[in-house]
mmCIF file of C-alpha atoms in Angstrom:
data_model
loop_
_atom_site.group_PDB
_atom_site.id
_atom_site.type_symbol
_atom_site.label_atom_id
_atom_site.label_comp_id
_atom_site.label_asym_id
_atom_site.label_seq_id
_atom_site.Cartn_x
_atom_site.Cartn_y
_atom_site.Cartn_z
ATOM 1 C CA MET A 1 -16.042 -8.442 81.292
ATOM 2 C CA MET A 2 -13.732 -9.199 78.439
ATOM 3 C CA ILE A 3 -10.236 -7.751 78.281
ATOM 4 C CA LYS A 4 -8.776 -7.183 74.834
ATOM 5 C CA TRP A 5 -5.172 -7.866 73.975
ATOM 6 C CA GLU A 6 -4.681 -4.191 73.158
ATOM 7 C CA ASP A 7 -5.833 -3.179 76.659
ATOM 8 C CA LEU A 8 -3.066 -5.145 78.386
ATOM 9 C CA ASN A 9 0.033 -3.278 79.468
ATOM 10 C CA VAL A 10 3.572 -4.262 78.482
ATOM 11 C CA TYR A 11 4.198 -6.302 81.643
ATOM 12 C CA GLN A 12 1.056 -8.394 81.201
ATOM 13 C CA LYS A 13 1.883 -9.079 77.558
ATOM 14 C CA THR A 14 5.459 -9.984 78.491
ATOM 15 C CA ALA A 15 4.281 -12.337 81.227
ATOM 16 C CA PHE A 16 1.866 -14.012 78.817
ATOM 17 C CA TRP A 17 4.527 -14.518 76.132
ATOM 18 C CA LEU A 18 6.978 -15.782 78.724
ATOM 19 C CA PHE A 19 4.368 -18.259 79.942
ATOM 20 C CA ILE A 20 3.727 -19.407 76.364
ATOM 21 C CA GLY A 21 7.465 -19.839 75.833
ATOM 22 C CA ILE A 22 7.899 -21.911 78.992
ATOM 23 C CA VAL A 23 4.902 -24.117 78.290
ATOM 24 C CA GLY A 24 6.064 -24.446 74.673
ATOM 25 C CA TRP A 25 9.056 -26.439 75.863
ATOM 26 C CA PHE A 26 6.743 -29.049 77.400
ATOM 27 C CA SER A 27 3.962 -29.014 74.790
ATOM 28 C CA PRO A 28 5.168 -28.042 71.330
ATOM 29 C CA GLU A 29 1.640 -28.275 69.896
ATOM 30 C CA ILE A 30 1.181 -24.687 71.039
ATOM 31 C CA ALA A 31 3.054 -23.526 67.917
ATOM 32 C CA LEU A 32 0.598 -25.382 65.706
ATOM 33 C CA LEU A 33 -2.385 -24.040 67.640
ATOM 34 C CA PHE A 34 -0.996 -20.524 67.393
ATOM 35 C CA GLN A 35 -0.469 -20.888 63.655
ATOM 36 C CA PHE A 36 -3.993 -22.151 62.897
ATOM 37 C CA GLY A 37 -6.120 -20.710 65.687
ATOM 38 C CA GLY A 38 -4.440 -17.584 66.936
ATOM 39 C CA ILE A 39 -3.839 -16.200 70.380
ATOM 40 C CA GLU A 40 -7.359 -16.981 71.611
ATOM 41 C CA VAL A 41 -6.959 -20.702 70.950
ATOM 42 C CA VAL A 42 -3.544 -20.738 72.596
ATOM 43 C CA PHE A 43 -4.940 -18.970 75.636
ATOM 44 C CA ALA A 44 -7.827 -21.451 75.871
ATOM 45 C CA PHE A 45 -5.389 -24.361 75.527
ATOM 46 C CA LEU A 46 -3.211 -22.939 78.297
ATOM 47 C CA ALA A 47 -6.240 -22.547 80.548
ATOM 48 C CA VAL A 48 -7.227 -26.182 79.990
ATOM 49 C CA TYR A 49 -3.592 -27.321 80.206
ATOM 50 C CA THR A 50 -3.049 -25.767 83.657
ATOM 51 C CA ILE A 51 -6.248 -27.010 85.338
ATOM 52 C CA PRO A 52 -4.685 -30.285 86.646
ATOM 53 C CA ILE A 53 -1.661 -28.390 87.945
ATOM 54 C CA ILE A 54 -3.849 -25.850 89.731
ATOM 55 C CA ARG A 55 -5.937 -28.642 91.272
ATOM 56 C CA GLN A 56 -2.803 -30.409 92.501
ATOM 57 C CA VAL A 57 -1.463 -27.210 94.074
ATOM 58 C CA CYS A 58 -4.825 -26.545 95.754
ATOM 59 C CA THR A 59 -4.814 -30.080 97.167
ATOM 60 C CA VAL A 60 -1.340 -29.581 98.609
ATOM 61 C CA PHE A 61 -2.390 -26.287 100.210
ATOM 62 C CA ASP A 62 -5.554 -27.850 101.655
ATOM 63 C CA LYS A 63 -3.527 -30.681 103.187
ATOM 64 C CA ALA A 64 -1.046 -28.193 104.650
ATOM 65 C CA LYS A 65 -3.880 -26.106 106.089
ATOM 66 C CA TYR A 66 -5.466 -29.200 107.675
ATOM 67 C CA LYS A 67 -2.094 -30.291 109.052
ATOM 68 C CA THR A 68 -1.494 -26.836 110.540
ATOM 69 C CA LYS A 69 -4.867 -26.918 112.274
ATOM 70 C CA GLN A 70 -4.025 -30.341 113.714
ATOM 71 C CA VAL A 71 -0.654 -29.134 115.026
ATOM 72 C CA ILE A 72 -2.208 -26.056 116.639
ATOM 73 C CA ARG A 73 -4.932 -28.181 118.238
ATOM 74 C CA LEU A 74 -2.324 -30.660 119.544
ATOM 75 C CA ALA A 75 -0.152 -27.868 120.956
ATOM 76 C CA TYR A 76 -3.166 -26.294 122.674
ATOM 77 C CA CYS A 77 -4.292 -29.608 124.222
ATOM 78 C CA THR A 78 -0.747 -30.423 125.328
ATOM 79 C CA TYR A 79 -0.296 -27.055 126.991
ATOM 80 C CA GLU A 80 -3.724 -27.225 128.588
ATOM 81 C CA SER A 81 -2.881 -30.553 130.218
ATOM 82 C CA SER A 82 0.682 -29.622 131.197
ATOM 83 C CA ALA A 83 1.804 -28.627 134.659
ATOM 84 C CA SER A 84 2.671 -25.143 133.413
ATOM 85 C CA ALA A 85 -1.026 -24.409 132.960
ATOM 86 C CA LYS A 86 -1.797 -25.203 136.603
ATOM 87 C CA PRO A 87 -1.889 -21.977 138.665
ATOM 88 C CA SER A 88 -0.051 -23.357 141.670
ATOM 89 C CA VAL A 89 2.818 -24.826 139.643
ATOM 90 C CA PHE A 90 3.058 -21.771 137.431
ATOM 91 C CA PHE A 91 3.115 -19.418 140.426
ATOM 92 C CA VAL A 92 5.988 -21.310 142.071
ATOM 93 C CA GLN A 93 7.961 -21.506 138.812
ATOM 94 C CA ALA A 94 7.335 -17.821 138.012
ATOM 95 C CA THR A 95 8.400 -16.813 141.531
ATOM 96 C CA PHE A 96 11.690 -18.708 141.215
ATOM 97 C CA CYS A 97 12.199 -17.292 137.722
ATOM 98 C CA SER A 98 11.623 -13.710 138.889
ATOM 99 C CA LEU A 99 13.862 -14.192 141.939
ATOM 100 C CA ALA A 100 16.647 -15.587 139.759
ATOM 101 C CA PHE A 101 16.303 -12.709 137.296
ATOM 102 C CA PHE A 102 16.425 -10.026 139.989
ATOM 103 C CA THR A 103 19.345 -11.773 141.717
ATOM 104 C CA THR A 104 21.518 -12.494 138.668
ATOM 105 C CA GLY A 105 20.162 -10.262 135.911
ATOM 106 C CA TYR A 106 20.420 -13.039 133.292
ATOM 107 C CA ILE A 107 17.278 -13.918 131.356
ATOM 108 C CA ALA A 108 18.660 -17.264 130.151
ATOM 109 C CA PHE A 109 19.536 -18.380 133.686
ATOM 110 C CA SER A 110 16.200 -17.258 135.104
ATOM 111 C CA ALA A 111 14.307 -19.052 132.306
ATOM 112 C CA PHE A 112 16.024 -22.237 133.465
ATOM 113 C CA PHE A 113 13.687 -22.217 136.486
ATOM 114 C CA LEU A 114 10.648 -22.501 134.216
ATOM 115 C CA MET A 115 11.942 -25.704 132.615
ATOM 116 C CA PRO A 116 11.195 -28.236 135.404
ATOM 117 C CA SER A 117 7.482 -27.843 134.885
ATOM 118 C CA LEU A 118 7.915 -28.605 131.192
ATOM 119 C CA VAL A 119 10.442 -31.413 131.538
ATOM 120 C CA LEU A 120 8.983 -33.125 134.616
ATOM 121 C CA ASN A 121 5.407 -32.735 133.465
ATOM 122 C CA GLY A 122 4.204 -36.153 134.602
ATOM 123 C CA MET A 123 5.867 -36.057 138.021
ATOM 124 C CA LEU A 124 4.591 -32.608 138.982
ATOM 125 C CA MET A 125 0.916 -33.434 138.453
#
């Protein structure tokens, strides 16, 4: 499907001219291409000109996605092996936490009773 220049709305035309103006600062040969070849040649040049940039951005996103998967996997394995995941330790910590909350009414103070299982992970196992 081919879209004609006349079929574009004002915002699309404005965005295209703005893009040509920005790229024109970095590659002034666009003016020469526009003079001799027209808008089609300029558009083709811009498509070819942006391919390395698009590939670089895709590479950065792929690395970030891989890194995020690694961090999630590490967090899951760490939690799975921690004392908080053990039912007996969790039950004792949750009991103390609930008792402290009902006694004092402070969430921050009652959450303090859940911290030993996280901090003293190696000693509790």
